PDB file of C-alpha atoms in Angstrom:
ATOM      1  CA  MET G   1      25.979 -31.027 -22.779  1.00 84.00           C
ATOM      2  CA  PRO G   2      25.020 -29.326 -25.910  1.00 94.00           C
ATOM      3  CA  THR G   3      24.091 -30.591 -28.765  1.00 97.00           C
ATOM      4  CA  THR G   4      25.666 -30.429 -31.852  1.00 98.00           C
ATOM      5  CA  SER G   5      25.078 -31.578 -35.714  1.00 98.00           C
ATOM      6  CA  SER G   6      26.047 -31.359 -38.851  1.00 98.00           C
ATOM      7  CA  ALA G   7      24.858 -31.252 -42.504  1.00 98.00           C
ATOM      8  CA  PRO G   8      26.734 -30.464 -46.016  1.00 97.00           C
ATOM      9  CA  GLY G   9      26.447 -28.750 -48.786  1.00 96.00           C
ATOM     10  CA  LYS G  10      25.778 -29.221 -51.772  1.00 96.00           C
ATOM     11  CA  VAL G  11      26.578 -28.834 -55.787  1.00 96.00           C
ATOM     12  CA  TYR G  12      23.544 -29.063 -58.549  1.00 96.00           C
ATOM     13  CA  LEU G  13      24.967 -31.133 -61.126  1.00 96.00           C
ATOM     14  CA  PHE G  14      21.320 -30.603 -63.118  1.00 96.00           C
ATOM     15  CA  GLY G  15      18.324 -29.643 -62.604  1.00 96.00           C
ATOM     16  CA  GLU G  16      18.416 -25.939 -60.723  1.00 94.00           C
ATOM     17  CA  HIS G  17      15.015 -23.756 -61.515  1.00 94.00           C
ATOM     18  CA  ALA G  18      13.264 -26.439 -63.449  1.00 95.00           C
ATOM     19  CA  VAL G  19      13.156 -28.720 -60.116  1.00 93.00           C
ATOM     20  CA  VAL G  20      10.452 -25.952 -58.960  1.00 91.00           C
ATOM     21  CA  TYR G  21       8.295 -26.745 -61.689  1.00 93.00           C
ATOM     22  CA  GLY G  22       8.468 -30.759 -60.789  1.00 93.00           C
ATOM     23  CA  GLU G  23      10.891 -31.165 -62.748  1.00 96.00           C
ATOM     24  CA  PRO G  24      13.728 -33.686 -61.970  1.00 96.00           C
ATOM     25  CA  ALA G  25      16.767 -32.646 -60.892  1.00 96.00           C
ATOM     26  CA  VAL G  26      20.454 -34.230 -59.434  1.00 97.00           C
ATOM     27  CA  PRO G  27      21.762 -32.368 -56.673  1.00 96.00           C
ATOM     28  CA  CYS G  28      25.472 -34.205 -54.635  1.00 97.00           C
ATOM     29  CA  ALA G  29      25.986 -33.047 -51.391  1.00 97.00           C
ATOM     30  CA  ILE G  30      29.534 -31.795 -50.659  1.00 96.00           C
ATOM     31  CA  GLU G  31      32.159 -32.143 -47.596  1.00 94.00           C
ATOM     32  CA  ARG G  32      31.605 -28.213 -46.327  1.00 94.00           C
ATOM     33  CA  ARG G  33      29.030 -27.954 -43.396  1.00 95.00           C
ATOM     34  CA  ALA G  34      27.265 -26.599 -40.901  1.00 93.00           C
ATOM     35  CA  ARG G  35      27.408 -26.503 -37.588  1.00 95.00           C
ATOM     36  CA  VAL G  36      25.061 -26.212 -34.931  1.00 95.00           C
ATOM     37  CA  THR G  37      25.328 -26.797 -31.363  1.00 96.00           C
ATOM     38  CA  VAL G  38      21.768 -26.265 -29.297  1.00 97.00           C
ATOM     39  CA  SER G  39      21.582 -26.214 -25.231  1.00 96.00           C
ATOM     40  CA  GLU G  40      17.883 -26.337 -23.712  1.00 96.00           C
ATOM     41  CA  ARG G  41      17.562 -23.059 -21.636  1.00 95.00           C
ATOM     42  CA  ASP G  42      15.321 -22.685 -18.887  1.00 93.00           C
ATOM     43  CA  ASP G  43      12.722 -20.295 -20.274  1.00 93.00           C
ATOM     44  CA  ASP G  44      11.236 -19.706 -23.871  1.00 90.00           C
ATOM     45  CA  ARG G  45      14.006 -17.311 -24.941  1.00 89.00           C
ATOM     46  CA  LEU G  46      16.283 -17.925 -27.713  1.00 86.00           C
ATOM     47  CA  ARG G  47      19.845 -16.407 -27.571  1.00 86.00           C
ATOM     48  CA  VAL G  48      21.679 -17.049 -31.363  1.00 84.00           C
ATOM     49  CA  SER G  49      24.909 -16.553 -32.312  1.00 81.00           C
ATOM     50  CA  ALA G  50      25.973 -16.700 -35.931  1.00 72.00           C
ATOM     51  CA  GLU G  51      29.218 -17.136 -37.817  1.00 60.00           C
ATOM     52  CA  ASP G  52      29.370 -16.820 -41.496  1.00 53.00           C
ATOM     53  CA  LEU G  53      25.667 -17.082 -42.223  1.00 48.00           C
ATOM     54  CA  SER G  54      24.729 -13.457 -43.273  1.00 43.00           C
ATOM     55  CA  LEU G  55      26.318 -11.051 -40.990  1.00 38.00           C
ATOM     56  CA  ASP G  56      30.127 -11.028 -40.432  1.00 41.00           C
ATOM     57  CA  GLY G  57      29.160 -12.536 -36.881  1.00 41.00           C
ATOM     58  CA  PHE G  58      26.627 -11.559 -34.422  1.00 42.00           C
ATOM     59  CA  THR G  59      24.475 -12.730 -30.953  1.00 45.00           C
ATOM     60  CA  VAL G  60      20.356 -11.977 -30.433  1.00 48.00           C
ATOM     61  CA  GLU G  61      18.402 -13.107 -27.617  1.00 46.00           C
ATOM     62  CA  TYR G  62      15.174 -12.489 -27.210  1.00 45.00           C
ATOM     63  CA  GLY G  63      11.630 -13.994 -26.768  1.00 48.00           C
ATOM     64  CA  ALA G  64       8.786 -16.275 -28.224  1.00 49.00           C
ATOM     65  CA  GLY G  65       6.857 -13.499 -30.281  1.00 51.00           C
ATOM     66  CA  ASP G  66       9.614 -11.346 -29.873  1.00 53.00           C
ATOM     67  CA  ALA G  67      11.915  -9.272 -33.023  1.00 51.00           C
ATOM     68  CA  PRO G  68      15.797  -9.577 -32.010  1.00 50.00           C
ATOM     69  CA  ASP G  69      17.038  -5.607 -31.071  1.00 49.00           C
ATOM     70  CA  VAL G  70      19.908  -5.377 -33.034  1.00 45.00           C
ATOM     71  CA  ASP G  71      21.077  -2.012 -34.496  1.00 45.00           C
ATOM     72  CA  VAL G  72      22.281  -4.125 -37.949  1.00 44.00           C
ATOM     73  CA  PRO G  73      19.834  -3.587 -41.427  1.00 47.00           C
ATOM     74  CA  THR G  74      16.328  -5.442 -40.481  1.00 50.00           C
ATOM     75  CA  PRO G  75      16.255  -7.324 -43.911  1.00 52.00           C
ATOM     76  CA  LEU G  76      19.396  -9.021 -42.668  1.00 47.00           C
ATOM     77  CA  ILE G  77      18.763 -10.258 -39.327  1.00 54.00           C
ATOM     78  CA  GLU G  78      15.136 -11.537 -40.892  1.00 61.00           C
ATOM     79  CA  ALA G  79      16.476 -13.394 -43.564  1.00 61.00           C
ATOM     80  CA  ALA G  80      19.098 -14.618 -40.920  1.00 62.00           C
ATOM     81  CA  MET G  81      16.312 -15.182 -37.772  1.00 74.00           C
ATOM     82  CA  GLY G  82      13.605 -16.806 -40.292  1.00 82.00           C
ATOM     83  CA  TYR G  83      15.469 -20.018 -41.015  1.00 86.00           C
ATOM     84  CA  VAL G  84      16.291 -20.804 -37.535  1.00 88.00           C
ATOM     85  CA  ASP G  85      13.006 -19.622 -36.288  1.00 89.00           C
ATOM     86  CA  ALA G  86      10.946 -22.175 -38.053  1.00 92.00           C
ATOM     87  CA  ALA G  87      13.529 -24.758 -37.567  1.00 95.00           C
ATOM     88  CA  LEU G  88      13.402 -24.314 -33.693  1.00 95.00           C
ATOM     89  CA  GLU G  89       9.927 -24.602 -34.076  1.00 95.00           C
ATOM     90  CA  GLN G  90       9.993 -27.856 -36.157  1.00 96.00           C
ATOM     91  CA  ALA G  91      12.553 -29.620 -32.883  1.00 97.00           C
ATOM     92  CA  ARG G  92       9.661 -28.285 -30.830  1.00 97.00           C
ATOM     93  CA  ASP G  93       6.715 -29.383 -32.908  1.00 96.00           C
ATOM     94  CA  ALA G  94       8.850 -33.508 -33.078  1.00 96.00           C
ATOM     95  CA  ALA G  95       8.695 -33.098 -29.185  1.00 96.00           C
ATOM     96  CA  ASP G  96       5.764 -31.360 -28.105  1.00 96.00           C
ATOM     97  CA  ARG G  97       8.022 -28.589 -25.866  1.00 96.00           C
ATOM     98  CA  PRO G  98       5.859 -25.850 -27.802  1.00 94.00           C
ATOM     99  CA  ASN G  99       7.531 -24.058 -25.005  1.00 93.00           C
ATOM    100  CA  ALA G 100      11.397 -24.839 -24.744  1.00 95.00           C
ATOM    101  CA  GLY G 101      13.884 -21.701 -24.870  1.00 94.00           C
ATOM    102  CA  PHE G 102      17.227 -22.394 -26.258  1.00 94.00           C
ATOM    103  CA  ASP G 103      20.746 -20.919 -26.671  1.00 93.00           C
ATOM    104  CA  VAL G 104      21.921 -22.016 -30.527  1.00 92.00           C
ATOM    105  CA  GLN G 105      25.544 -21.163 -31.711  1.00 90.00           C
ATOM    106  CA  ILE G 106      25.684 -21.377 -35.689  1.00 89.00           C
ATOM    107  CA  GLU G 107      28.263 -21.761 -37.009  1.00 88.00           C
ATOM    108  CA  SER G 108      29.654 -22.929 -41.096  1.00 86.00           C
ATOM    109  CA  GLU G 109      31.788 -22.985 -43.564  1.00 88.00           C
ATOM    110  CA  ILE G 110      29.275 -22.613 -46.510  1.00 87.00           C
ATOM    111  CA  PRO G 111      29.033 -18.962 -47.822  1.00 80.00           C
ATOM    112  CA  LEU G 112      25.719 -17.582 -47.742  1.00 75.00           C
ATOM    113  CA  GLY G 113      23.590 -16.648 -51.276  1.00 74.00           C
ATOM    114  CA  ALA G 114      26.783 -18.777 -53.049  1.00 83.00           C
ATOM    115  CA  GLY G 115      24.342 -21.543 -54.752  1.00 85.00           C
ATOM    116  CA  LEU G 116      26.019 -23.917 -51.739  1.00 92.00           C
ATOM    117  CA  GLY G 117      22.842 -24.645 -50.164  1.00 90.00           C
ATOM    118  CA  SER G 118      23.539 -22.924 -46.406  1.00 87.00           C
ATOM    119  CA  SER G 119      20.257 -22.013 -45.327  1.00 87.00           C
ATOM    120  CA  ALA G 120      19.479 -26.137 -45.962  1.00 93.00           C
ATOM    121  CA  ALA G 121      22.392 -27.123 -44.334  1.00 94.00           C
ATOM    122  CA  VAL G 122      21.779 -24.722 -41.267  1.00 91.00           C
ATOM    123  CA  VAL G 123      17.994 -25.664 -41.108  1.00 95.00           C
ATOM    124  CA  VAL G 124      18.824 -29.772 -41.294  1.00 97.00           C
ATOM    125  CA  ALA G 125      21.494 -29.569 -38.187  1.00 97.00           C
ATOM    126  CA  GLY G 126      19.341 -26.988 -36.524  1.00 97.00           C
ATOM    127  CA  ILE G 127      16.301 -29.334 -36.560  1.00 98.00           C
ATOM    128  CA  ASP G 128      18.167 -32.860 -35.806  1.00 98.00           C
ATOM    129  CA  ALA G 129      20.593 -30.968 -33.193  1.00 98.00           C
ATOM    130  CA  ALA G 130      17.288 -29.365 -31.230  1.00 98.00           C
ATOM    131  CA  ALA G 131      14.924 -32.538 -31.299  1.00 98.00           C
ATOM    132  CA  ARG G 132      17.738 -34.154 -29.972  1.00 97.00           C
ATOM    133  CA  GLU G 133      18.264 -31.862 -27.268  1.00 97.00           C
ATOM    134  CA  LEU G 134      14.161 -32.143 -26.360  1.00 97.00           C
ATOM    135  CA  ASP G 135      15.357 -36.319 -26.639  1.00 96.00           C
ATOM    136  CA  SER G 136      13.120 -36.449 -29.083  1.00 96.00           C
ATOM    137  CA  ALA G 137      15.721 -37.676 -32.363  1.00 97.00           C
ATOM    138  CA  LEU G 138      14.879 -37.792 -35.584  1.00 97.00           C
ATOM    139  CA  ASP G 139      15.523 -40.033 -38.457  1.00 96.00           C
ATOM    140  CA  PRO G 140      16.724 -38.091 -41.713  1.00 97.00           C
ATOM    141  CA  ALA G 141      13.957 -38.397 -43.672  1.00 96.00           C
ATOM    142  CA  GLU G 142      12.312 -36.579 -41.092  1.00 97.00           C
ATOM    143  CA  VAL G 143      14.511 -34.125 -40.518  1.00 98.00           C
ATOM    144  CA  ALA G 144      14.435 -33.598 -44.523  1.00 97.00           C
ATOM    145  CA  GLU G 145      11.010 -33.434 -44.451  1.00 96.00           C
ATOM    146  CA  ARG G 146      10.519 -31.100 -41.745  1.00 97.00           C
ATOM    147  CA  ALA G 147      13.613 -29.322 -43.299  1.00 96.00           C
ATOM    148  CA  TYR G 148      11.932 -28.420 -45.997  1.00 95.00           C
ATOM    149  CA  ARG G 149       8.753 -26.955 -44.593  1.00 95.00           C
ATOM    150  CA  VAL G 150      11.052 -24.618 -43.192  1.00 93.00           C
ATOM    151  CA  GLU G 151      12.339 -23.548 -47.086  1.00 88.00           C
ATOM    152  CA  HIS G 152       8.416 -23.697 -48.134  1.00 88.00           C
ATOM    153  CA  GLU G 153       7.517 -21.225 -45.382  1.00 87.00           C
ATOM    154  CA  VAL G 154      10.643 -18.906 -45.038  1.00 84.00           C
ATOM    155  CA  GLN G 155      10.843 -19.116 -49.366  1.00 78.00           C
ATOM    156  CA  ASP G 156       6.731 -17.948 -49.780  1.00 75.00           C
ATOM    157  CA  GLY G 157       6.025 -21.077 -51.061  1.00 72.00           C
ATOM    158  CA  GLN G 158       8.336 -21.200 -53.860  1.00 71.00           C
ATOM    159  CA  ALA G 159      10.875 -24.059 -52.388  1.00 74.00           C
ATOM    160  CA  SER G 160      11.231 -27.543 -54.006  1.00 82.00           C
ATOM    161  CA  ARG G 161      12.528 -30.314 -51.713  1.00 91.00           C
ATOM    162  CA  ALA G 162      16.657 -30.940 -53.574  1.00 91.00           C
ATOM    163  CA  ASP G 163      18.218 -28.694 -50.269  1.00 93.00           C
ATOM    164  CA  THR G 164      17.260 -29.844 -47.384  1.00 95.00           C
ATOM    165  CA  PHE G 165      16.851 -33.810 -48.513  1.00 96.00           C
ATOM    166  CA  CYS G 166      19.920 -33.826 -50.385  1.00 97.00           C
ATOM    167  CA  SER G 167      21.780 -31.716 -46.814  1.00 98.00           C
ATOM    168  CA  ALA G 168      19.819 -34.002 -44.996  1.00 98.00           C
ATOM    169  CA  MET G 169      20.252 -37.996 -47.403  1.00 98.00           C
ATOM    170  CA  GLY G 170      24.222 -36.732 -47.661  1.00 97.00           C
ATOM    171  CA  GLY G 171      25.621 -37.854 -51.250  1.00 96.00           C
ATOM    172  CA  ALA G 172      23.731 -37.699 -54.897  1.00 96.00           C
ATOM    173  CA  VAL G 173      20.175 -37.389 -54.814  1.00 97.00           C
ATOM    174  CA  ARG G 174      17.311 -37.550 -57.253  1.00 96.00           C
ATOM    175  CA  VAL G 175      14.718 -35.227 -56.557  1.00 95.00           C
ATOM    176  CA  GLU G 176      11.290 -34.987 -58.618  1.00 95.00           C
ATOM    177  CA  GLY G 177       8.590 -33.432 -57.014  1.00 90.00           C
ATOM    178  CA  ASP G 178       7.515 -35.270 -53.987  1.00 91.00           C
ATOM    179  CA  ASP G 179       9.614 -37.827 -55.016  1.00 94.00           C
ATOM    180  CA  CYS G 180      13.103 -38.077 -53.333  1.00 95.00           C
ATOM    181  CA  ARG G 181      15.406 -41.031 -53.527  1.00 95.00           C
ATOM    182  CA  THR G 182      19.625 -41.096 -53.265  1.00 96.00           C
ATOM    183  CA  ILE G 183      20.898 -42.062 -56.121  1.00 95.00           C
ATOM    184  CA  ASP G 184      24.876 -44.093 -56.617  1.00 92.00           C
ATOM    185  CA  ALA G 185      27.775 -41.759 -58.174  1.00 91.00           C
ATOM    186  CA  PRO G 186      30.684 -41.996 -58.177  1.00 90.00           C
ATOM    187  CA  ASP G 187      32.708 -39.607 -56.523  1.00 91.00           C
ATOM    188  CA  LEU G 188      33.357 -36.848 -59.041  1.00 94.00           C
ATOM    189  CA  PRO G 189      36.043 -34.189 -59.764  1.00 95.00           C
ATOM    190  CA  PHE G 190      34.476 -31.112 -58.330  1.00 97.00           C
ATOM    191  CA  VAL G 191      36.023 -28.435 -58.700  1.00 97.00           C
ATOM    192  CA  VAL G 192      34.474 -25.318 -57.373  1.00 97.00           C
ATOM    193  CA  GLY G 193      34.943 -21.477 -58.120  1.00 96.00           C
ATOM    194  CA  TYR G 194      32.917 -18.816 -56.010  1.00 94.00           C
ATOM    195  CA  ASP G 195      32.966 -14.983 -57.113  1.00 93.00           C
ATOM    196  CA  GLY G 196      32.231 -13.555 -53.668  1.00 88.00           C
ATOM    197  CA  ALA G 197      28.657 -11.950 -54.254  1.00 84.00           C
ATOM    198  CA  SER G 198      25.513 -13.296 -52.781  1.00 77.00           C
ATOM    199  CA  HIS G 199      21.971 -14.049 -54.180  1.00 75.00           C
ATOM    200  CA  ASP G 200      18.022 -13.562 -52.821  1.00 77.00           C
ATOM    201  CA  THR G 201      17.340 -17.073 -53.765  1.00 78.00           C
ATOM    202  CA  GLY G 202      14.209 -16.374 -53.776  1.00 78.00           C
ATOM    203  CA  ALA G 203      13.755 -13.039 -56.367  1.00 85.00           C
ATOM    204  CA  LEU G 204      15.097 -15.548 -59.080  1.00 88.00           C
ATOM    205  CA  VAL G 205      13.247 -17.786 -58.417  1.00 88.00           C
ATOM    206  CA  ALA G 206       9.969 -15.210 -58.886  1.00 90.00           C
ATOM    207  CA  ASP G 207      11.977 -13.845 -61.532  1.00 93.00           C
ATOM    208  CA  VAL G 208      12.119 -16.984 -63.864  1.00 95.00           C
ATOM    209  CA  ARG G 209       8.371 -17.612 -62.720  1.00 94.00           C
ATOM    210  CA  ALA G 210       7.677 -14.796 -64.472  1.00 96.00           C
ATOM    211  CA  LEU G 211       9.578 -15.112 -67.177  1.00 96.00           C
ATOM    212  CA  ARG G 212       8.437 -18.733 -67.381  1.00 96.00           C
ATOM    213  CA  ASP G 213       4.830 -17.706 -67.490  1.00 95.00           C
ATOM    214  CA  GLU G 214       4.843 -14.738 -69.796  1.00 96.00           C
ATOM    215  CA  TYR G 215       6.420 -16.826 -72.823  1.00 97.00           C
ATOM    216  CA  ASP G 216       6.237 -20.066 -74.269  1.00 97.00           C
ATOM    217  CA  PHE G 217       9.576 -20.883 -74.994  1.00 95.00           C
ATOM    218  CA  ALA G 218      10.643 -19.633 -71.069  1.00 96.00           C
ATOM    219  CA  ARG G 219       8.183 -22.596 -70.590  1.00 97.00           C
ATOM    220  CA  ASP G 220      10.176 -24.854 -72.632  1.00 97.00           C
ATOM    221  CA  THR G 221      13.434 -24.203 -71.387  1.00 98.00           C
ATOM    222  CA  VAL G 222      12.537 -25.257 -68.266  1.00 97.00           C
ATOM    223  CA  GLU G 223      11.185 -28.679 -69.720  1.00 97.00           C
ATOM    224  CA  ALA G 224      14.406 -28.817 -71.505  1.00 98.00           C
ATOM    225  CA  ILE G 225      16.375 -28.825 -68.317  1.00 98.00           C
ATOM    226  CA  GLY G 226      13.970 -31.513 -67.176  1.00 97.00           C
ATOM    227  CA  ASP G 227      14.653 -33.959 -70.139  1.00 97.00           C
ATOM    228  CA  LEU G 228      18.656 -32.662 -70.356  1.00 97.00           C
ATOM    229  CA  VAL G 229      18.561 -33.989 -66.143  1.00 97.00           C
ATOM    230  CA  ARG G 230      16.998 -37.350 -67.385  1.00 96.00           C
ATOM    231  CA  GLN G 231      20.030 -37.814 -69.870  1.00 95.00           C
ATOM    232  CA  GLY G 232      22.312 -36.855 -67.281  1.00 96.00           C
ATOM    233  CA  GLU G 233      21.679 -39.534 -65.487  1.00 94.00           C
ATOM    234  CA  ASP G 234      22.509 -42.117 -67.463  1.00 93.00           C
ATOM    235  CA  ALA G 235      25.459 -41.095 -68.353  1.00 95.00           C
ATOM    236  CA  LEU G 236      25.660 -40.759 -64.367  1.00 94.00           C
ATOM    237  CA  ALA G 237      25.061 -44.405 -63.574  1.00 92.00           C
ATOM    238  CA  ALA G 238      28.189 -44.777 -66.648  1.00 93.00           C
ATOM    239  CA  GLY G 239      30.006 -43.322 -64.651  1.00 92.00           C
ATOM    240  CA  ASP G 240      30.905 -41.171 -68.092  1.00 95.00           C
ATOM    241  CA  VAL G 241      32.062 -37.740 -66.859  1.00 95.00           C
ATOM    242  CA  ALA G 242      32.828 -36.535 -70.465  1.00 96.00           C
ATOM    243  CA  GLU G 243      29.804 -36.507 -71.301  1.00 97.00           C
ATOM    244  CA  LEU G 244      28.408 -35.335 -67.931  1.00 97.00           C
ATOM    245  CA  GLY G 245      30.776 -32.467 -68.799  1.00 97.00           C
ATOM    246  CA  ARG G 246      28.889 -31.443 -71.797  1.00 97.00           C
ATOM    247  CA  LEU G 247      25.118 -32.579 -70.556  1.00 98.00           C
ATOM    248  CA  MET G 248      26.530 -29.414 -67.531  1.00 98.00           C
ATOM    249  CA  ASP G 249      27.451 -26.743 -70.760  1.00 98.00           C
ATOM    250  CA  PHE G 250      24.146 -27.193 -71.170  1.00 98.00           C
ATOM    251  CA  ASN G 251      22.434 -26.527 -68.119  1.00 98.00           C
ATOM    252  CA  HIS G 252      24.534 -23.897 -67.881  1.00 98.00           C
ATOM    253  CA  GLY G 253      23.260 -21.954 -71.595  1.00 98.00           C
ATOM    254  CA  LEU G 254      19.352 -22.982 -70.576  1.00 98.00           C
ATOM    255  CA  LEU G 255      20.122 -21.641 -67.256  1.00 98.00           C
ATOM    256  CA  ALA G 256      21.928 -18.256 -69.047  1.00 97.00           C
ATOM    257  CA  ALA G 257      18.336 -18.376 -70.874  1.00 97.00           C
ATOM    258  CA  LEU G 258      16.259 -17.939 -68.304  1.00 97.00           C
ATOM    259  CA  GLY G 259      18.291 -14.710 -66.750  1.00 96.00           C
ATOM    260  CA  VAL G 260      19.946 -16.655 -63.441  1.00 96.00           C
ATOM    261  CA  SER G 261      23.426 -16.392 -64.973  1.00 96.00           C
ATOM    262  CA  SER G 262      25.853 -12.814 -64.615  1.00 95.00           C
ATOM    263  CA  ARG G 263      29.050 -11.743 -65.911  1.00 96.00           C
ATOM    264  CA  SER G 264      31.017 -12.844 -63.127  1.00 96.00           C
ATOM    265  CA  LEU G 265      29.300 -16.668 -63.422  1.00 97.00           C
ATOM    266  CA  ASP G 266      30.121 -16.950 -67.009  1.00 97.00           C
ATOM    267  CA  GLU G 267      33.325 -15.499 -66.887  1.00 97.00           C
ATOM    268  CA  LEU G 268      34.097 -18.372 -64.052  1.00 98.00           C
ATOM    269  CA  VAL G 269      32.223 -21.134 -66.697  1.00 98.00           C
ATOM    270  CA  TRP G 270      34.327 -20.175 -69.397  1.00 97.00           C
ATOM    271  CA  ALA G 271      37.656 -20.018 -67.580  1.00 98.00           C
ATOM    272  CA  ALA G 272      36.785 -23.328 -66.682  1.00 98.00           C
ATOM    273  CA  ARG G 273      36.123 -24.832 -69.846  1.00 98.00           C
ATOM    274  CA  ASP G 274      39.262 -23.011 -71.054  1.00 97.00           C
ATOM    275  CA  ALA G 275      41.317 -25.332 -68.731  1.00 97.00           C
ATOM    276  CA  GLY G 276      40.414 -27.725 -69.979  1.00 97.00           C
ATOM    277  CA  ALA G 277      37.039 -28.532 -67.664  1.00 98.00           C
ATOM    278  CA  HIS G 278      34.761 -31.538 -68.742  1.00 98.00           C
ATOM    279  CA  GLY G 279      32.091 -28.968 -68.842  1.00 97.00           C
ATOM    280  CA  ALA G 280      31.216 -26.458 -65.687  1.00 98.00           C
ATOM    281  CA  LYS G 281      27.816 -24.463 -64.808  1.00 98.00           C
ATOM    282  CA  LEU G 282      26.298 -22.057 -62.491  1.00 97.00           C
ATOM    283  CA  THR G 283      24.926 -23.303 -59.248  1.00 96.00           C
ATOM    284  CA  GLY G 284      21.822 -23.165 -57.258  1.00 90.00           C
ATOM    285  CA  ALA G 285      20.157 -20.185 -57.968  1.00 89.00           C
ATOM    286  CA  GLY G 286      22.605 -17.641 -59.717  1.00 91.00           C
ATOM    287  CA  GLY G 287      22.769 -13.720 -60.159  1.00 91.00           C
ATOM    288  CA  GLY G 288      25.929 -14.575 -58.689  1.00 90.00           C
ATOM    289  CA  GLY G 289      27.482 -17.038 -56.507  1.00 91.00           C
ATOM    290  CA  CYS G 290      29.115 -20.745 -57.801  1.00 95.00           C
ATOM    291  CA  VAL G 291      30.088 -22.376 -60.687  1.00 97.00           C
ATOM    292  CA  VAL G 292      31.007 -26.000 -60.455  1.00 98.00           C
ATOM    293  CA  ALA G 293      32.615 -27.843 -62.793  1.00 98.00           C
ATOM    294  CA  LEU G 294      34.507 -30.999 -63.653  1.00 97.00           C
ATOM    295  CA  ASP G 295      38.128 -31.957 -63.280  1.00 96.00           C
ATOM    296  CA  PRO G 296      40.377 -34.547 -61.943  1.00 95.00           C
ATOM    297  CA  GLY G 297      43.682 -32.001 -63.070  1.00 94.00           C
ATOM    298  CA  SER G 298      44.367 -29.429 -61.665  1.00 95.00           C
ATOM    299  CA  GLY G 299      44.050 -27.227 -64.269  1.00 96.00           C
ATOM    300  CA  THR G 300      40.507 -25.907 -63.446  1.00 97.00           C
ATOM    301  CA  GLU G 301      41.309 -24.978 -60.325  1.00 96.00           C
ATOM    302  CA  THR G 302      44.874 -22.670 -61.479  1.00 97.00           C
ATOM    303  CA  ALA G 303      42.796 -21.122 -64.262  1.00 97.00           C
ATOM    304  CA  LEU G 304      39.799 -20.441 -61.685  1.00 97.00           C
ATOM    305  CA  SER G 305      41.982 -18.858 -59.106  1.00 96.00           C
ATOM    306  CA  LEU G 306      43.828 -16.699 -61.261  1.00 96.00           C
ATOM    307  CA  THR G 307      40.421 -15.518 -62.629  1.00 96.00           C
ATOM    308  CA  PRO G 308      39.721 -11.902 -61.608  1.00 96.00           C
ATOM    309  CA  ALA G 309      35.768 -12.389 -60.482  1.00 94.00           C
ATOM    310  CA  CYS G 310      37.078 -15.464 -58.714  1.00 95.00           C
ATOM    311  CA  ASP G 311      37.195 -14.888 -55.121  1.00 93.00           C
ATOM    312  CA  GLU G 312      37.898 -18.407 -53.853  1.00 92.00           C
ATOM    313  CA  THR G 313      38.261 -21.791 -55.656  1.00 95.00           C
ATOM    314  CA  PHE G 314      38.513 -25.206 -53.914  1.00 94.00           C
ATOM    315  CA  ARG G 315      38.014 -28.397 -54.497  1.00 94.00           C
ATOM    316  CA  ALA G 316      34.968 -30.368 -53.440  1.00 93.00           C
ATOM    317  CA  ALA G 317      34.347 -33.799 -52.455  1.00 92.00           C
ATOM    318  CA  LEU G 318      31.532 -35.753 -52.042  1.00 94.00           C
ATOM    319  CA  ALA G 319      29.684 -36.292 -48.622  1.00 95.00           C
ATOM    320  CA  HIS G 320      29.250 -39.545 -48.869  1.00 95.00           C
ATOM    321  CA  GLU G 321      27.371 -38.611 -45.292  1.00 96.00           C
ATOM    322  CA  GLY G 322      24.300 -35.949 -44.425  1.00 97.00           C
ATOM    323  CA  VAL G 323      22.891 -34.850 -41.399  1.00 98.00           C
ATOM    324  CA  ARG G 324      25.216 -36.406 -38.516  1.00 98.00           C
ATOM    325  CA  ALA G 325      25.705 -35.886 -34.703  1.00 97.00           C
ATOM    326  CA  GLU G 326      29.178 -34.185 -33.901  1.00 94.00           C
TER     327      GLU G 326
END
């Protein structure tokens, strides 16, 4: 029988980019999931079928140490397969089965490169499913640790623990350096707007690093985001949605100052605010992708759906459960 696991995507309430430099961040898991189904093979080869990963569906088969031979641009395959390969390698390591081969099917409700944690969800679900397929089930905390190693490797050492820990554990989490914990949070009224674009997370992180290295005020901006997150934790604990929204607005402004917003994201943020949202900001690496707003009513969702820059809008419920067997 094949083994299937799923893991949720996420939105950032506060703290993206600054978390890379040891500042705190608060991401929240949302009920949009990636599902990975794994079957062990009789040889050491891999056959990977993917939907909505980085191409409009593809299937590749190759052996250990070989590159997949498919007629699509190399960077797209490298981006998609880098995470999958590294996730399966973590499962092999956990099971002490270095030569295990797999058939892998990936399905995702999370658009790639949109700031909703698609790669983290695929990695978390992939490690969990492959490890269970090899009779070496892992607890969510170990899945989170191994998933972080994958992102750290694939993103050339620039990843934080935030996305993978949030996807593995579910709910709201607080991440500050290596200190990761789950925290209590109400069911916040998240509304997500997606501009249809994708981004290169590694490139955007590198751009912020270069800015921070060049300008003291950019370094101060990163630290200000950390201070804002600490303030936001108090508002979250109190369930003060209005204050959370005001702080989200500040956070977006600081991220824009670091150069990671875009015309389309700013347009979506202002559409949400003008519609009465408590607050709105980009979520994730930026450069295109998604914004997240807080609005218990229908105004923001309607306004975003009518905004030319918006490709899709939806409500996003908090995913209380992280990685799970399906």
